[in-house]
PDB file of C-alpha atoms in Angstrom:
ATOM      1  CA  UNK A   1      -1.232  -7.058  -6.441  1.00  0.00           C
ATOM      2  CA  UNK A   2      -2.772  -6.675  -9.841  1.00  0.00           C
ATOM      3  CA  UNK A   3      -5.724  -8.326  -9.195  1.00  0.00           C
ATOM      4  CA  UNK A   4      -6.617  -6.717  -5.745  1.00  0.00           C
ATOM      5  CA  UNK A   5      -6.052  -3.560  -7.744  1.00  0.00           C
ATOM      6  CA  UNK A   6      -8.046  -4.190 -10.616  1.00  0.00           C
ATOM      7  CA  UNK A   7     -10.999  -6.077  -9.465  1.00  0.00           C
ATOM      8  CA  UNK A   8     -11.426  -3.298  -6.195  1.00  0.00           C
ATOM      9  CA  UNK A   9     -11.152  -0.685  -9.229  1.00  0.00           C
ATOM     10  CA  UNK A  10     -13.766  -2.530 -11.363  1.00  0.00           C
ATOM     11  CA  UNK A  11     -16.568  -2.746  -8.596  1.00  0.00           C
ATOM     12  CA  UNK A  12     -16.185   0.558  -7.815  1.00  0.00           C
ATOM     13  CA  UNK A  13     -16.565   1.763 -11.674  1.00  0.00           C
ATOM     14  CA  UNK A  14     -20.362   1.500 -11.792  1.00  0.00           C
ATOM     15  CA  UNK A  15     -21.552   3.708  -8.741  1.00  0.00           C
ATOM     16  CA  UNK A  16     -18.662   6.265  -9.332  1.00  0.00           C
ATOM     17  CA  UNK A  17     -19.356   6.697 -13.131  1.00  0.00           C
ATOM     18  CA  UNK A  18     -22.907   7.075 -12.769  1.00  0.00           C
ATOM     19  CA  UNK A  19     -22.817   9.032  -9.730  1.00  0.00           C
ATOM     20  CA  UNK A  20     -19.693  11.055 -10.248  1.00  0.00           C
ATOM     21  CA  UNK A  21     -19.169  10.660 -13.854  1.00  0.00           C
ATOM     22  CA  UNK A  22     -19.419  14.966 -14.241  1.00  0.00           C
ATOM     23  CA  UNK A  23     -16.580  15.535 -11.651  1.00  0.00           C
ATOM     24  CA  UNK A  24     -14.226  13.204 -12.969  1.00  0.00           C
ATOM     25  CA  UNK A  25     -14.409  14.823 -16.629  1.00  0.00           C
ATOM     26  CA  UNK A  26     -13.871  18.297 -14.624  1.00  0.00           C
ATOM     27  CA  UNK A  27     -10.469  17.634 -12.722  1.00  0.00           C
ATOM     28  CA  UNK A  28      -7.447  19.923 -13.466  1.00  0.00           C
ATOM     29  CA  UNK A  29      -4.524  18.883 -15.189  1.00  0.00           C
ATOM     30  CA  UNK A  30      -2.746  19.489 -12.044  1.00  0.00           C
ATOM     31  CA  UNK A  31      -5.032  17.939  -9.717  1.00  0.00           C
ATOM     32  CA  UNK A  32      -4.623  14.307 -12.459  1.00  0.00           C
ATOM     33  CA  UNK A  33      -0.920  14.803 -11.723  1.00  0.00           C
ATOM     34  CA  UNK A  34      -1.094  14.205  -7.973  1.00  0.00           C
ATOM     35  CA  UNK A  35      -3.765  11.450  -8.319  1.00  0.00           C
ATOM     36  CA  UNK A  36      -1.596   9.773 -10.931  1.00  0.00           C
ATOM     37  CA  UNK A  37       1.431   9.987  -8.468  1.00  0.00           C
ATOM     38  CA  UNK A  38      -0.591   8.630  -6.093  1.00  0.00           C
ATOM     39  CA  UNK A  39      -1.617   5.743  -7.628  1.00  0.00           C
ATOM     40  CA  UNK A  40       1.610   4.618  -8.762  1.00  0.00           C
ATOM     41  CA  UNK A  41       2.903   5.366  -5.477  1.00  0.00           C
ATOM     42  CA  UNK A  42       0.134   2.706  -3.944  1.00  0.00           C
ATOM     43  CA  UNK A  43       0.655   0.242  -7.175  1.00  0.00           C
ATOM     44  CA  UNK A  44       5.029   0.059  -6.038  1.00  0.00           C
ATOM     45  CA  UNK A  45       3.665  -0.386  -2.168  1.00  0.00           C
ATOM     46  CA  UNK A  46       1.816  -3.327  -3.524  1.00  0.00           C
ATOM     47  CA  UNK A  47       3.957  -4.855  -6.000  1.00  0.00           C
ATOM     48  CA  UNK A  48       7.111  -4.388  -3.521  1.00  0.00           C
ATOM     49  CA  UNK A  49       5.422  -5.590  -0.560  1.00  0.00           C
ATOM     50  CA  UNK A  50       3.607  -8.544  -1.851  1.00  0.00           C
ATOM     51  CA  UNK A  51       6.884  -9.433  -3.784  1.00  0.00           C
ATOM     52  CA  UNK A  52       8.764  -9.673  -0.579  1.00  0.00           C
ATOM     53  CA  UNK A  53       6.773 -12.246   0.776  1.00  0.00           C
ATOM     54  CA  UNK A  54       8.546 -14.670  -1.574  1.00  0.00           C
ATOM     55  CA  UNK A  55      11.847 -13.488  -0.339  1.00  0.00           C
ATOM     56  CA  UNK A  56      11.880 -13.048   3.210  1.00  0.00           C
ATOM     57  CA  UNK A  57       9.275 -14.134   6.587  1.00  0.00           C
ATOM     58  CA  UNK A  58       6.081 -12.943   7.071  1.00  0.00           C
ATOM     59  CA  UNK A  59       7.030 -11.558  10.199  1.00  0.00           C
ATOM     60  CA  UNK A  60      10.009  -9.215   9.156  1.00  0.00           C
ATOM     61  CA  UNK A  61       7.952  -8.047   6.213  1.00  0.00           C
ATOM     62  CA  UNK A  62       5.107  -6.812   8.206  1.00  0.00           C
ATOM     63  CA  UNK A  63       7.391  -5.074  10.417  1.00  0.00           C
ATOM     64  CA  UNK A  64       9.081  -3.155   8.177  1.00  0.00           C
ATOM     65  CA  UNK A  65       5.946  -2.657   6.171  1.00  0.00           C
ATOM     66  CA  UNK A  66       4.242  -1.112   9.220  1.00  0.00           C
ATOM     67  CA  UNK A  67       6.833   1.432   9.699  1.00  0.00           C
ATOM     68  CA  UNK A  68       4.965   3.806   6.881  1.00  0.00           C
ATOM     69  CA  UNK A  69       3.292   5.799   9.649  1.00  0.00           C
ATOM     70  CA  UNK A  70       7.035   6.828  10.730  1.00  0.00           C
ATOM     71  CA  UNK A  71       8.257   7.812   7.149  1.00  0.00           C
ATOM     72  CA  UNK A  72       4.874   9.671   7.520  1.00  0.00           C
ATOM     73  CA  UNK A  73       6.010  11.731   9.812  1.00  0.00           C
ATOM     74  CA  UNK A  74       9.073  12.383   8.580  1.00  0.00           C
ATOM     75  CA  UNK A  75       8.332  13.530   5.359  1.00  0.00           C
ATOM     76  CA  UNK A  76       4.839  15.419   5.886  1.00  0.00           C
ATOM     77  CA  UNK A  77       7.223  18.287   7.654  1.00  0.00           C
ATOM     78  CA  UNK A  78       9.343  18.726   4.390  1.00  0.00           C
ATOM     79  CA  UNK A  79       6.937  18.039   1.618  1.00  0.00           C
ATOM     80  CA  UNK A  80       3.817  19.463   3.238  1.00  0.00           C
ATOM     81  CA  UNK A  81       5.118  21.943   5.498  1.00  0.00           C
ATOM     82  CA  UNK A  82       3.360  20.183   8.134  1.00  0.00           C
ATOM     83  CA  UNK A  83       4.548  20.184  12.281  1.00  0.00           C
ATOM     84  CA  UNK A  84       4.353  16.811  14.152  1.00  0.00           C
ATOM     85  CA  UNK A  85       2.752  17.279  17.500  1.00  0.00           C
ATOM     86  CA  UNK A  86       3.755  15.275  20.165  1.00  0.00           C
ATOM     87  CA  UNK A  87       0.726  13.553  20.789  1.00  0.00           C
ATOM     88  CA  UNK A  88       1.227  12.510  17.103  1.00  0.00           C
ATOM     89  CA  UNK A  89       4.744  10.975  18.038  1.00  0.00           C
ATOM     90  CA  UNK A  90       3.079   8.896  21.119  1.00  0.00           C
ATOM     91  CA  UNK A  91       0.721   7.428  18.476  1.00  0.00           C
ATOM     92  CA  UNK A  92       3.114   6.897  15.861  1.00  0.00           C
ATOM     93  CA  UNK A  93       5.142   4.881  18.120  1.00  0.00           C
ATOM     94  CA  UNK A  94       2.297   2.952  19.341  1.00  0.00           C
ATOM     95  CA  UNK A  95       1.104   2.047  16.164  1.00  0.00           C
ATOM     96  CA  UNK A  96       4.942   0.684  15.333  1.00  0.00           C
ATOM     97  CA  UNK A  97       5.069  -1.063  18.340  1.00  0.00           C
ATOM     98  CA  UNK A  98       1.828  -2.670  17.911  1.00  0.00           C
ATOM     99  CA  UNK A  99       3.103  -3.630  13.990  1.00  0.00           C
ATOM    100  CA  UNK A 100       6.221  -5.514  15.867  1.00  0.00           C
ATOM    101  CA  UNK A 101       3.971  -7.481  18.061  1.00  0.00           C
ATOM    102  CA  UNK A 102       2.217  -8.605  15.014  1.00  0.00           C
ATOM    103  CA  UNK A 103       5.062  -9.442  13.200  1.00  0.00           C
ATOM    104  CA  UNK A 104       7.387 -11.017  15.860  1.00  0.00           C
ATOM    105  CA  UNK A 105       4.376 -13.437  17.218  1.00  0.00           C
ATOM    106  CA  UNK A 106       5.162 -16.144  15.115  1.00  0.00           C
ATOM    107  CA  UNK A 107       9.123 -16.114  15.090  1.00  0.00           C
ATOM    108  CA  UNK A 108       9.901 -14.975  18.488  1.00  0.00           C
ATOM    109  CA  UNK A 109       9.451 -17.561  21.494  1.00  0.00           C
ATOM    110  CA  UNK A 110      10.396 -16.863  24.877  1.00  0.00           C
ATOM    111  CA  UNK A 111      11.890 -19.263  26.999  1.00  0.00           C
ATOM    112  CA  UNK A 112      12.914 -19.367  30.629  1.00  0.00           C
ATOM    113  CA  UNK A 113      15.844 -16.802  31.185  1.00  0.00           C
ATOM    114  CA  UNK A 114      15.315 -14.860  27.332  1.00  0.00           C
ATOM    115  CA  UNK A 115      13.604 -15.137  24.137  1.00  0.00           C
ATOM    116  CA  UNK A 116      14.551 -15.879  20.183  1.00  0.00           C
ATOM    117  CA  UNK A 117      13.493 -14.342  17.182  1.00  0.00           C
ATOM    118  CA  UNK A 118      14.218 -17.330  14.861  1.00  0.00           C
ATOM    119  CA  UNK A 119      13.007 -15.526  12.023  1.00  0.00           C
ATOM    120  CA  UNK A 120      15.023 -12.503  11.771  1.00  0.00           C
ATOM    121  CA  UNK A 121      18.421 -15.141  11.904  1.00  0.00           C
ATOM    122  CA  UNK A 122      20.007 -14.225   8.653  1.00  0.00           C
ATOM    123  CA  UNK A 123      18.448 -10.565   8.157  1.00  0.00           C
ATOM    124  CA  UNK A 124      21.131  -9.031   6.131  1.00  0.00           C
ATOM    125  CA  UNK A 125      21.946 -12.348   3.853  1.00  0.00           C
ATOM    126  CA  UNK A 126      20.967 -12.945   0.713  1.00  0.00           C
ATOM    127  CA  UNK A 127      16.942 -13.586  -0.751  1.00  0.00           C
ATOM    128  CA  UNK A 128      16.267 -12.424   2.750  1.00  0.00           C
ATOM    129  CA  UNK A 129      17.823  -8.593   2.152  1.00  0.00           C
ATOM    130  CA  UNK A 130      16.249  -8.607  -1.005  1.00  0.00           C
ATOM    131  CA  UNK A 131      12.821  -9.156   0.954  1.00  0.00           C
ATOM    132  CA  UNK A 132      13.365  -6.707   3.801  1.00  0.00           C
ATOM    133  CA  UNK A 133      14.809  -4.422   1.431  1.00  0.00           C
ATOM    134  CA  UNK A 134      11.466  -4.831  -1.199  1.00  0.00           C
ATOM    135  CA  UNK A 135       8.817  -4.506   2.034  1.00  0.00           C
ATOM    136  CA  UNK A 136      10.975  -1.429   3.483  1.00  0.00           C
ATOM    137  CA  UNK A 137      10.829   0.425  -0.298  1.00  0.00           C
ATOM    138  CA  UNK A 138       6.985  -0.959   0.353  1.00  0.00           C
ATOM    139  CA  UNK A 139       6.693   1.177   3.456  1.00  0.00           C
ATOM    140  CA  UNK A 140       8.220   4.371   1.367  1.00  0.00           C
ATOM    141  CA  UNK A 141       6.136   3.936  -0.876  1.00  0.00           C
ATOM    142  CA  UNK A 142       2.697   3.809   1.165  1.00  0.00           C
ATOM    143  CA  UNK A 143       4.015   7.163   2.457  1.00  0.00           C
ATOM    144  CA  UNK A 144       4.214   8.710  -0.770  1.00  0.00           C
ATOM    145  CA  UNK A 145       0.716   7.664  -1.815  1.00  0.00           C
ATOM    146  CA  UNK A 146      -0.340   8.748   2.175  1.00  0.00           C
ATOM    147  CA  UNK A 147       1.208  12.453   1.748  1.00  0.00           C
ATOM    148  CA  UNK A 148       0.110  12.658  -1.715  1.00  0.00           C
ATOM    149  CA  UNK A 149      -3.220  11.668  -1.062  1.00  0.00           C
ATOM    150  CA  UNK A 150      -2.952  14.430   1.715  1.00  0.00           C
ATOM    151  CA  UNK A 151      -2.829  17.288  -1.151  1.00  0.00           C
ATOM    152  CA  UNK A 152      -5.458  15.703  -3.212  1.00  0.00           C
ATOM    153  CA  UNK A 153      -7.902  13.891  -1.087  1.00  0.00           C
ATOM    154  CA  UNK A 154      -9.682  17.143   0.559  1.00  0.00           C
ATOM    155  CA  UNK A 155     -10.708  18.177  -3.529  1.00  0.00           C
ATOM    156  CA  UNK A 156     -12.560  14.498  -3.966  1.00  0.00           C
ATOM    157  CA  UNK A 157     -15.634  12.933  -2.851  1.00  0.00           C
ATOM    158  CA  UNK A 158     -14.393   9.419  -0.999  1.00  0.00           C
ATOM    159  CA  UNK A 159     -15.387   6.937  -3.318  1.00  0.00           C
ATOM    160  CA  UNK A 160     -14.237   8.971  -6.640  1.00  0.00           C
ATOM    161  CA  UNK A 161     -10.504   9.468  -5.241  1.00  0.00           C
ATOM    162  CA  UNK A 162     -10.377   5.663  -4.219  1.00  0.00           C
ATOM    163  CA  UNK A 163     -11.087   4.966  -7.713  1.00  0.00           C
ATOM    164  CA  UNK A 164      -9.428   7.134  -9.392  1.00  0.00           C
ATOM    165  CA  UNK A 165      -6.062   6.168  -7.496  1.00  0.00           C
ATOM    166  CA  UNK A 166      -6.987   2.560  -7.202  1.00  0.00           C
ATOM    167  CA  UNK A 167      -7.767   2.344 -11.268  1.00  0.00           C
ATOM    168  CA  UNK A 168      -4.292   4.016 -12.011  1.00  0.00           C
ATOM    169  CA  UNK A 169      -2.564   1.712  -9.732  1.00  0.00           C
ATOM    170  CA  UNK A 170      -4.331  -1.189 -11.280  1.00  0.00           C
ATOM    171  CA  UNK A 171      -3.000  -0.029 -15.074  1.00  0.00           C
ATOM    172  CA  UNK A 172       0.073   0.501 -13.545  1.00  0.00           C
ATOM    173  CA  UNK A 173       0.664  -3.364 -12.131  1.00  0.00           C
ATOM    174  CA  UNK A 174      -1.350  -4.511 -15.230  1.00  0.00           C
ATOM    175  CA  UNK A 175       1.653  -3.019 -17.266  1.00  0.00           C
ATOM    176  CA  UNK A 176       4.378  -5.028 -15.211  1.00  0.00           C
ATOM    177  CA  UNK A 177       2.309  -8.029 -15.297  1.00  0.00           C
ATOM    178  CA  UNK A 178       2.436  -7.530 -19.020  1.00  0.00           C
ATOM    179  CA  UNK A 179       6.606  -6.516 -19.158  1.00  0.00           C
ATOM    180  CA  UNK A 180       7.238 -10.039 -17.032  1.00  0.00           C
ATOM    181  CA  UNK A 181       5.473 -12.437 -19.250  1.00  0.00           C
ATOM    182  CA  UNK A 182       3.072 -13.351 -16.442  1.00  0.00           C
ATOM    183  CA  UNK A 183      -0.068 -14.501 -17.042  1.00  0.00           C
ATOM    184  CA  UNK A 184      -3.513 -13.949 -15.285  1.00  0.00           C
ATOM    185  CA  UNK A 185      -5.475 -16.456 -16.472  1.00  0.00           C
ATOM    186  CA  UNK A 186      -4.456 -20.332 -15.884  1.00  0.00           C
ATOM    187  CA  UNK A 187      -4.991 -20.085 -11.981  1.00  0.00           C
ATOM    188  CA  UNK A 188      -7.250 -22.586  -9.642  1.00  0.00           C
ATOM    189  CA  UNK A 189     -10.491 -21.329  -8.871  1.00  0.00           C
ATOM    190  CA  UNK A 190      -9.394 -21.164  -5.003  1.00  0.00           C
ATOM    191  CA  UNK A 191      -6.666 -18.639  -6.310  1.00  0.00           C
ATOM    192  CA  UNK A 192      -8.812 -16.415  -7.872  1.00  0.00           C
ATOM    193  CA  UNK A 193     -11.506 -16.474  -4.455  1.00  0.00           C
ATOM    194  CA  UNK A 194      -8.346 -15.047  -2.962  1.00  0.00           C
ATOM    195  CA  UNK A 195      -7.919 -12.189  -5.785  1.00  0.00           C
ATOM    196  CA  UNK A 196     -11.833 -11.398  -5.078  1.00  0.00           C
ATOM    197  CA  UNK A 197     -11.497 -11.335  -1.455  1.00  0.00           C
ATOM    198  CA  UNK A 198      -8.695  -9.198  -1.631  1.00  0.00           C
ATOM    199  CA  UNK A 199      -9.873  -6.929  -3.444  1.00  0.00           C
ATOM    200  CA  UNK A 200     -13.376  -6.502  -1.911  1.00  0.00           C
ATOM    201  CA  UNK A 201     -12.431  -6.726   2.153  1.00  0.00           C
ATOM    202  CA  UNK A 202      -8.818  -5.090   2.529  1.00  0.00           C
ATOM    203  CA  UNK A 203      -8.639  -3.266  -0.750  1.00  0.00           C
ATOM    204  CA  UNK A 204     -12.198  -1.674  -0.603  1.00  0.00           C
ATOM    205  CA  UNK A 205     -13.689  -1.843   3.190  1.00  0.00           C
ATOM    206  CA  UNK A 206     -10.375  -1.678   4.778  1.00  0.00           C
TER     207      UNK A 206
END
């Protein structure tokens, strides 16, 4: 999670600092606030979700993961004020539905007469809670940093919010990598391809 974080925040730095260097030195107290929350907000999504991974399957994790569209919805109402339409509600639920298939592809097979979901056996039992638990917090959190980002977003240029909130969710993993004892250096090359990838195709195109 750090190093999707950091290196998507590093190759934005050039074109945003030469380009948008002026606004950056111009936002509000107020308006650093919201970005900050926002970034930590996307650096626990990140740290929580990847971190489950190691606890429970790939499958439950995604589904619970994908369910930040819901909270979403839930929250906008209280926090922002905002009203749900119900064409909103027919997507929501489309988009969970279509997070299910996803996940359950792998650990559900059907057979004649019913199916089995061999990987949610043991959902509520020890590592694995711990793992649904971590990518459900995940999902919270990607609605915090969607709601926040709400507020802000409308005040920034595209590529100037990205890095603001991407480089404070980078410092913010880079501390916890720092708290654990972990190291980033000491890795295969492969390993680091993967941190590059990451942070250039999901991180920054997605």
């Amino acid at each position: 999670a750090a190093g999707r974080m950091t290196l998507a925040a590093f190759f934005l730095a050039p074109y945003v600092l030469i380009r948008q260097g002026s606004v950056i030195k111009q936002i509000k107290k107020r308006d650093w606030l919201l970005l900050s929350l926002g970034g930590m907000f996307l650096g626990f999504h990140f740290a929580a979700w990847i971190t489950s991974l190691e606890y429970t399957t790939i499958a439950s994790s995604v589904v619970l993961v994908t369910t930040t569209p819901l909270w979403v919805a839930i929250f906008s109402p209280l926090i922002l004020g905002e009203r749900s339409r119900k064409e909103v509600w027919i997507g929501l639920s489309l988009a969970i539905v279509g997070g299910c298939v996803v996940g359950l592809k792998d650990a559900c097979h059907l057979f004649p007469g019913g199916f089995t979901c061999e990987g949610f056996q043991g959902l509520l039992s020890g590592k694995t809670l711990l793992g649904n638990a971590l990518a459900l917090f995940g999902a919270w959190m990607a609605a915090g940093y969607m709601i926040a980002g709400r507020r802000i977003r409308p005040h920034f240029s595209l590529l100037s919010y990205t890095f603001i909130v991407y480089g404070v969710a980078a410092i913010f993993l880079l501390f916890f990598v720092l708290i654990r004892g972990q190291s980033l250096i000491g890795y295969s090359p492969a390993i680091y391809l993967w941190f590059l990838l990451l942070g250039i195709i999901p991180q920054i195109l997605g």
